[in-house]
Amino acid sequence: MRQPLVAGNWKLNGSNASIEALLNAIIEGSTALDKVAVAVCAPYVYLPGVNDLLQRHLSSIRLGAQDVSEHSAGAYTGEVSAAMLQEFGCSYVLVGHSERRALFGEHDADSANKFAAARRQGLTPILCVGETLAEREQGATEAVVARQLDAVITLTGVVSLADAVIAYEPVWAIGTGKTASPQQAQDVHAFIRSKLAEADTAVANGVQILYGGSVKGANAAELFAMADIDGGLIGGASLDAQDFLAICEAGNNA
Ligand code: PEP
């Protein structure tokens, strides 16, 4: 039985004051949720403050970053290593988010190197995969997702996905208000699991596969009810404590 996970991706949003208020509300509202794991992925500069606040409240909410360098140290101005993230309490890190791929030129191989860097340091990567609208319309969804997964499997082996997290995020559903239907999402999640099962059934059965793309309190329960959907990666709605908590509750009841 896979534990559901709901992870918020705050993206490039917030200030010291707004993040403190948001986090306090999430901490308070999630204390009774004992079945779902909850995580928040904060911008780098807020990680120490968020980590301090979570520790002060003895909160079980886990901390994540939104990106990581593939390098461990050296002349890479602007980069942040997996070891640095770990020092500030991160247990998760997003890898290969579609915004990194589309806006910052991150290729499958770069995402795979970041995945490897996270794993080397003991962080749990949340590997984001998903197709654009054009790719879906060409019938290429499975080929795209398979290619993105294969980049990681080729570099680090299928076993590196054991205890990792995969987030299926159709690009056309991110921040657009257009959610994949539960069946559309389930079909891709089942494809991912069956692809992994060809290499290793234990890995396929154990890996958490989150759905991301315009998840809200109002649609979370029907998505999380699907057999291969193990929770959600939440963008916009994670900035609203009440909406995020409603999604967490749907995860808790899944
Ligand atoms: C995301 O950024 O990963 C995401 C799923 O965003 P949203 O929930 O806003 O679609």
mmCIF file of C-alpha atoms and ligand atoms in Angstrom:
data_model
loop_
_atom_site.group_PDB
_atom_site.id
_atom_site.type_symbol
_atom_site.label_atom_id
_atom_site.label_comp_id
_atom_site.label_asym_id
_atom_site.label_seq_id
_atom_site.Cartn_x
_atom_site.Cartn_y
_atom_site.Cartn_z
ATOM 1 C CA MET A 1 0.000 0.000 0.000
ATOM 2 C CA ARG A 2 1.549 3.294 -1.102
ATOM 3 C CA GLN A 3 1.159 6.251 1.219
ATOM 4 C CA PRO A 4 -0.513 9.200 -0.531
ATOM 5 C CA LEU A 5 1.633 12.310 -0.879
ATOM 6 C CA VAL A 6 0.476 15.860 -1.521
ATOM 7 C CA ALA A 7 3.313 18.249 -2.384
ATOM 8 C CA GLY A 8 2.898 21.982 -2.871
ATOM 9 C CA ASN A 9 5.073 23.792 -5.390
ATOM 10 C CA TRP A 10 5.118 27.454 -4.441
ATOM 11 C CA LYS A 11 7.140 28.366 -7.549
ATOM 12 C CA LEU A 12 8.414 31.982 -7.662
ATOM 13 C CA ASN A 13 5.957 33.334 -5.119
ATOM 14 C CA GLY A 14 5.929 34.678 -1.600
ATOM 15 C CA SER A 15 7.710 36.930 0.841
ATOM 16 C CA ASN A 16 8.954 36.299 4.369
ATOM 17 C CA ALA A 17 5.619 37.468 5.723
ATOM 18 C CA SER A 18 3.300 35.707 3.280
ATOM 19 C CA ILE A 19 5.168 32.409 3.470
ATOM 20 C CA GLU A 20 5.132 32.460 7.256
ATOM 21 C CA ALA A 21 1.382 33.070 7.266
ATOM 22 C CA LEU A 22 0.729 30.402 4.622
ATOM 23 C CA LEU A 23 2.896 27.831 6.370
ATOM 24 C CA ASN A 24 1.405 28.514 9.804
ATOM 25 C CA ALA A 25 -2.072 27.935 8.385
ATOM 26 C CA ILE A 26 -0.998 24.715 6.646
ATOM 27 C CA ILE A 27 0.762 23.425 9.771
ATOM 28 C CA GLU A 28 -2.281 24.130 11.908
ATOM 29 C CA GLY A 29 -4.762 22.684 9.449
ATOM 30 C CA SER A 30 -2.833 19.498 8.748
ATOM 31 C CA THR A 31 -2.090 18.257 12.262
ATOM 32 C CA ALA A 32 -4.985 15.783 12.246
ATOM 33 C CA LEU A 33 -4.097 14.300 8.845
ATOM 34 C CA ASP A 34 -2.342 11.075 9.738
ATOM 35 C CA LYS A 35 -2.506 9.072 6.512
ATOM 36 C CA VAL A 36 -1.254 11.515 3.895
ATOM 37 C CA ALA A 37 2.306 12.802 3.670
ATOM 38 C CA VAL A 38 2.418 16.542 3.038
ATOM 39 C CA ALA A 39 5.341 18.451 1.567
ATOM 40 C CA VAL A 40 6.007 22.026 0.494
ATOM 41 C CA CYS A 41 8.590 23.010 -2.120
ATOM 42 C CA ALA A 42 9.754 26.524 -1.312
ATOM 43 C CA PRO A 43 11.997 28.937 -3.246
ATOM 44 C CA TYR A 44 15.651 28.447 -2.211
ATOM 45 C CA VAL A 45 15.979 31.559 -0.058
ATOM 46 C CA TYR A 46 12.989 30.633 2.079
ATOM 47 C CA LEU A 47 14.151 27.080 2.821
ATOM 48 C CA PRO A 48 15.969 27.944 6.085
ATOM 49 C CA GLY A 49 13.002 29.913 7.447
ATOM 50 C CA VAL A 50 10.489 27.260 6.446
ATOM 51 C CA ASN A 51 12.695 24.552 7.925
ATOM 52 C CA ASP A 52 12.976 26.482 11.228
ATOM 53 C CA LEU A 53 9.227 27.004 11.431
ATOM 54 C CA LEU A 54 8.479 23.324 10.706
ATOM 55 C CA GLN A 55 10.961 22.239 13.381
ATOM 56 C CA ARG A 56 9.620 24.716 15.933
ATOM 57 C CA HIS A 57 6.139 23.239 15.468
ATOM 58 C CA LEU A 58 7.482 19.656 15.388
ATOM 59 C CA SER A 59 5.540 19.410 12.158
ATOM 60 C CA SER A 60 5.546 16.274 10.036
ATOM 61 C CA ILE A 61 5.297 18.395 6.884
ATOM 62 C CA ARG A 62 8.336 17.669 4.733
ATOM 63 C CA LEU A 63 10.401 20.255 2.977
ATOM 64 C CA GLY A 64 11.376 20.253 -0.669
ATOM 65 C CA ALA A 65 13.238 22.465 -3.126
ATOM 66 C CA GLN A 66 12.133 23.245 -6.654
ATOM 67 C CA ASP A 67 15.397 22.461 -8.426
ATOM 68 C CA VAL A 68 18.940 21.283 -7.701
ATOM 69 C CA SER A 69 22.293 21.483 -9.398
ATOM 70 C CA GLU A 70 23.607 18.382 -11.089
ATOM 71 C CA HIS A 71 27.026 19.390 -9.689
ATOM 72 C CA SER A 72 28.142 18.879 -6.110
ATOM 73 C CA ALA A 73 30.580 21.840 -5.875
ATOM 74 C CA GLY A 74 32.716 24.160 -7.957
ATOM 75 C CA ALA A 75 32.569 27.046 -10.391
ATOM 76 C CA TYR A 76 28.823 26.975 -11.124
ATOM 77 C CA THR A 77 27.628 30.460 -10.207
ATOM 78 C CA GLY A 78 24.028 30.572 -9.088
ATOM 79 C CA GLU A 79 23.676 26.846 -8.530
ATOM 80 C CA VAL A 80 22.613 25.101 -5.317
ATOM 81 C CA SER A 81 23.789 21.574 -4.562
ATOM 82 C CA ALA A 82 21.889 18.637 -3.133
ATOM 83 C CA ALA A 83 24.133 18.678 -0.043
ATOM 84 C CA MET A 84 23.198 22.316 0.581
ATOM 85 C CA LEU A 85 19.508 21.444 0.310
ATOM 86 C CA GLN A 86 19.948 18.622 2.747
ATOM 87 C CA GLU A 87 21.684 20.927 5.233
ATOM 88 C CA PHE A 88 18.551 23.054 5.274
ATOM 89 C CA GLY A 89 16.207 20.182 5.991
ATOM 90 C CA CYS A 90 15.036 19.244 2.506
ATOM 91 C CA SER A 91 13.932 15.711 1.945
ATOM 92 C CA TYR A 92 12.407 16.260 -1.500
ATOM 93 C CA VAL A 93 13.473 18.080 -4.628
ATOM 94 C CA LEU A 94 11.557 18.637 -7.854
ATOM 95 C CA VAL A 95 13.482 17.490 -10.912
ATOM 96 C CA GLY A 96 12.591 18.206 -14.518
ATOM 97 C CA HIS A 97 9.551 20.379 -13.845
ATOM 98 C CA SER A 98 8.041 21.352 -17.200
ATOM 99 C CA GLU A 99 8.820 25.018 -16.508
ATOM 100 C CA ARG A 100 12.513 24.154 -16.108
ATOM 101 C CA ARG A 101 12.344 22.152 -19.319
ATOM 102 C CA ALA A 102 10.402 24.729 -21.370
ATOM 103 C CA LEU A 103 11.718 28.036 -19.998
ATOM 104 C CA PHE A 104 15.264 27.192 -18.917
ATOM 105 C CA GLY A 105 16.305 24.757 -21.629
ATOM 106 C CA GLU A 106 16.564 21.730 -19.364
ATOM 107 C CA HIS A 107 16.849 18.547 -21.419
ATOM 108 C CA ASP A 108 16.045 14.975 -20.412
ATOM 109 C CA ALA A 109 19.743 14.333 -19.755
ATOM 110 C CA ASP A 110 20.006 17.389 -17.462
ATOM 111 C CA SER A 111 16.970 16.244 -15.464
ATOM 112 C CA ALA A 112 18.488 12.774 -15.205
ATOM 113 C CA ASN A 113 21.773 14.238 -13.913
ATOM 114 C CA LYS A 114 19.854 16.254 -11.314
ATOM 115 C CA PHE A 115 17.933 13.126 -10.328
ATOM 116 C CA ALA A 116 21.250 11.329 -9.848
ATOM 117 C CA ALA A 117 22.694 14.210 -7.800
ATOM 118 C CA ALA A 118 19.645 14.193 -5.513
ATOM 119 C CA ARG A 119 19.837 10.427 -5.039
ATOM 120 C CA ARG A 120 23.558 10.510 -4.266
ATOM 121 C CA GLN A 121 22.798 12.875 -1.405
ATOM 122 C CA GLY A 122 19.852 10.870 -0.076
ATOM 123 C CA LEU A 123 17.197 13.345 -1.202
ATOM 124 C CA THR A 124 13.976 12.013 -2.704
ATOM 125 C CA PRO A 125 13.612 13.379 -6.213
ATOM 126 C CA ILE A 126 10.133 14.140 -7.519
ATOM 127 C CA LEU A 127 10.715 13.493 -11.217
ATOM 128 C CA CYS A 128 8.245 15.484 -13.310
ATOM 129 C CA VAL A 129 7.200 14.096 -16.679
ATOM 130 C CA GLY A 130 4.442 14.998 -19.099
ATOM 131 C CA GLU A 131 3.502 15.911 -22.626
ATOM 132 C CA THR A 132 2.546 19.189 -24.266
ATOM 133 C CA LEU A 133 -0.849 19.659 -25.868
ATOM 134 C CA ALA A 134 0.658 19.251 -29.337
ATOM 135 C CA GLU A 135 2.300 15.985 -28.297
ATOM 136 C CA ARG A 136 -0.995 14.691 -26.872
ATOM 137 C CA GLU A 137 -2.825 15.624 -30.047
ATOM 138 C CA GLN A 138 -0.203 13.745 -32.086
ATOM 139 C CA GLY A 139 -0.799 10.663 -29.939
ATOM 140 C CA ALA A 140 2.733 10.924 -28.552
ATOM 141 C CA THR A 141 1.927 11.075 -24.822
ATOM 142 C CA GLU A 142 3.309 7.643 -23.960
ATOM 143 C CA ALA A 143 6.384 8.067 -26.150
ATOM 144 C CA VAL A 144 7.239 11.402 -24.500
ATOM 145 C CA VAL A 145 6.752 10.101 -20.965
ATOM 146 C CA ALA A 146 8.735 6.949 -21.785
ATOM 147 C CA ARG A 147 11.596 9.036 -23.195
ATOM 148 C CA GLN A 148 11.682 11.242 -20.075
ATOM 149 C CA LEU A 149 11.713 8.177 -17.801
ATOM 150 C CA ASP A 150 14.279 6.355 -19.910
ATOM 151 C CA ALA A 151 16.755 9.209 -19.500
ATOM 152 C CA VAL A 152 16.782 8.487 -15.764
ATOM 153 C CA ILE A 153 16.633 4.706 -16.051
ATOM 154 C CA THR A 154 19.549 4.666 -18.491
ATOM 155 C CA LEU A 155 21.697 6.860 -16.256
ATOM 156 C CA THR A 156 20.942 5.485 -12.804
ATOM 157 C CA GLY A 157 19.044 2.221 -13.336
ATOM 158 C CA VAL A 158 15.427 1.388 -12.620
ATOM 159 C CA VAL A 159 16.219 0.629 -8.969
ATOM 160 C CA SER A 160 17.038 4.325 -8.479
ATOM 161 C CA LEU A 161 13.285 4.895 -8.824
ATOM 162 C CA ALA A 162 12.522 2.727 -5.792
ATOM 163 C CA ASP A 163 11.278 5.113 -3.085
ATOM 164 C CA ALA A 164 11.450 7.992 -5.545
ATOM 165 C CA VAL A 165 8.415 9.953 -6.671
ATOM 166 C CA ILE A 166 7.226 10.508 -10.223
ATOM 167 C CA ALA A 167 4.835 13.360 -10.980
ATOM 168 C CA TYR A 168 2.822 13.041 -14.166
ATOM 169 C CA GLU A 169 2.075 16.624 -15.144
ATOM 170 C CA PRO A 170 0.554 17.145 -18.583
ATOM 171 C CA VAL A 171 1.965 20.520 -19.620
ATOM 172 C CA TRP A 172 -1.414 21.600 -21.004
ATOM 173 C CA ALA A 173 -2.950 21.211 -17.548
ATOM 174 C CA ILE A 174 -0.370 23.197 -15.558
ATOM 175 C CA GLY A 175 -1.663 26.555 -14.403
ATOM 176 C CA THR A 176 -4.337 26.522 -17.107
ATOM 177 C CA GLY A 177 -7.361 25.479 -15.062
ATOM 178 C CA LYS A 178 -7.710 22.486 -17.464
ATOM 179 C CA THR A 179 -7.348 19.332 -15.407
ATOM 180 C CA ALA A 180 -6.826 15.955 -17.032
ATOM 181 C CA SER A 181 -9.904 13.828 -16.414
ATOM 182 C CA PRO A 182 -9.368 11.164 -13.756
ATOM 183 C CA GLN A 183 -9.405 8.522 -16.510
ATOM 184 C CA GLN A 184 -6.909 10.415 -18.721
ATOM 185 C CA ALA A 185 -4.559 10.754 -15.754
ATOM 186 C CA GLN A 186 -5.060 7.138 -14.649
ATOM 187 C CA ASP A 187 -4.255 5.880 -18.165
ATOM 188 C CA VAL A 188 -0.852 7.585 -18.131
ATOM 189 C CA HIS A 189 -0.139 6.593 -14.532
ATOM 190 C CA ALA A 190 -0.925 2.965 -15.405
ATOM 191 C CA PHE A 191 1.346 3.244 -18.437
ATOM 192 C CA ILE A 192 4.197 4.533 -16.245
ATOM 193 C CA ARG A 193 3.717 1.718 -13.751
ATOM 194 C CA SER A 194 3.539 -0.946 -16.454
ATOM 195 C CA LYS A 195 6.640 0.428 -18.149
ATOM 196 C CA LEU A 196 8.561 0.223 -14.865
ATOM 197 C CA ALA A 197 7.138 -3.249 -14.216
ATOM 198 C CA GLU A 198 8.782 -4.502 -17.398
ATOM 199 C CA ALA A 199 12.105 -3.821 -15.676
ATOM 200 C CA ASP A 200 11.266 -4.348 -12.002
ATOM 201 C CA THR A 201 7.850 -5.127 -10.513
ATOM 202 C CA ALA A 202 8.818 -4.186 -6.957
ATOM 203 C CA VAL A 203 9.921 -0.732 -8.110
ATOM 204 C CA ALA A 204 6.748 -0.347 -10.197
ATOM 205 C CA ASN A 205 4.500 -1.284 -7.285
ATOM 206 C CA GLY A 206 6.324 0.872 -4.756
ATOM 207 C CA VAL A 207 6.939 4.120 -6.614
ATOM 208 C CA GLN A 208 4.548 6.952 -5.760
ATOM 209 C CA ILE A 209 3.079 8.527 -8.896
ATOM 210 C CA LEU A 210 1.543 11.943 -8.308
ATOM 211 C CA TYR A 211 -0.739 13.785 -10.684
ATOM 212 C CA GLY A 212 -0.172 17.501 -11.225
ATOM 213 C CA GLY A 213 -2.062 20.032 -13.300
ATOM 214 C CA SER A 214 -4.741 22.365 -11.949
ATOM 215 C CA VAL A 215 -5.597 20.161 -8.966
ATOM 216 C CA LYS A 216 -7.922 21.940 -6.536
ATOM 217 C CA GLY A 217 -9.903 21.036 -3.466
ATOM 218 C CA ALA A 218 -12.900 20.531 -5.742
ATOM 219 C CA ASN A 219 -11.350 17.898 -8.048
ATOM 220 C CA ALA A 220 -8.702 16.226 -5.860
ATOM 221 C CA ALA A 221 -10.859 13.411 -4.462
ATOM 222 C CA GLU A 222 -11.918 12.044 -7.863
ATOM 223 C CA LEU A 223 -8.314 12.081 -9.096
ATOM 224 C CA PHE A 224 -6.899 10.468 -5.950
ATOM 225 C CA ALA A 225 -9.570 7.744 -6.113
ATOM 226 C CA MET A 226 -7.904 6.295 -9.225
ATOM 227 C CA ALA A 227 -5.888 3.123 -8.683
ATOM 228 C CA ASP A 228 -2.498 4.431 -9.831
ATOM 229 C CA ILE A 229 -2.738 8.031 -8.599
ATOM 230 C CA ASP A 230 -0.918 8.310 -5.287
ATOM 231 C CA GLY A 231 -1.469 11.990 -4.583
ATOM 232 C CA GLY A 232 -0.754 15.297 -6.225
ATOM 233 C CA LEU A 233 1.826 17.936 -7.048
ATOM 234 C CA ILE A 234 0.030 21.203 -6.523
ATOM 235 C CA GLY A 235 1.007 24.581 -7.956
ATOM 236 C CA GLY A 236 -1.477 27.449 -7.793
ATOM 237 C CA ALA A 237 -3.759 25.906 -5.181
ATOM 238 C CA SER A 238 -0.819 25.368 -2.806
ATOM 239 C CA LEU A 239 -0.642 29.135 -2.295
ATOM 240 C CA ASP A 240 -4.102 29.126 -0.736
ATOM 241 C CA ALA A 241 -3.976 27.385 2.637
ATOM 242 C CA GLN A 242 -7.642 26.393 2.649
ATOM 243 C CA ASP A 243 -7.588 24.981 -0.872
ATOM 244 C CA PHE A 244 -4.293 23.184 -0.243
ATOM 245 C CA LEU A 245 -5.632 21.705 2.997
ATOM 246 C CA ALA A 246 -8.766 20.504 1.190
ATOM 247 C CA ILE A 247 -6.484 18.679 -1.270
ATOM 248 C CA CYS A 248 -4.438 17.221 1.608
ATOM 249 C CA GLU A 249 -7.663 16.017 3.197
ATOM 250 C CA ALA A 250 -8.666 14.328 -0.070
ATOM 251 C CA GLY A 251 -5.258 12.595 0.013
ATOM 252 C CA ASN A 252 -5.821 11.564 3.607
ATOM 253 C CA ASN A 253 -9.178 10.001 2.702
ATOM 254 C CA ALA A 254 -7.970 8.315 -0.501
HETATM 255 C C1 PEP B 1 2.872 22.605 -11.034
HETATM 256 O O1 PEP B 1 3.419 23.680 -11.188
HETATM 257 O O2 PEP B 1 3.554 21.611 -10.833
HETATM 258 C C2 PEP B 1 1.408 22.553 -11.115
HETATM 259 C C3 PEP B 1 0.834 21.372 -11.116
HETATM 260 O O3 PEP B 1 0.747 23.749 -11.180
HETATM 261 P P1 PEP B 1 -0.849 23.976 -11.093
HETATM 262 O O4 PEP B 1 -1.356 23.145 -9.953
HETATM 263 O O5 PEP B 1 -0.999 25.442 -10.857
HETATM 264 O O6 PEP B 1 -1.414 23.545 -12.406
#
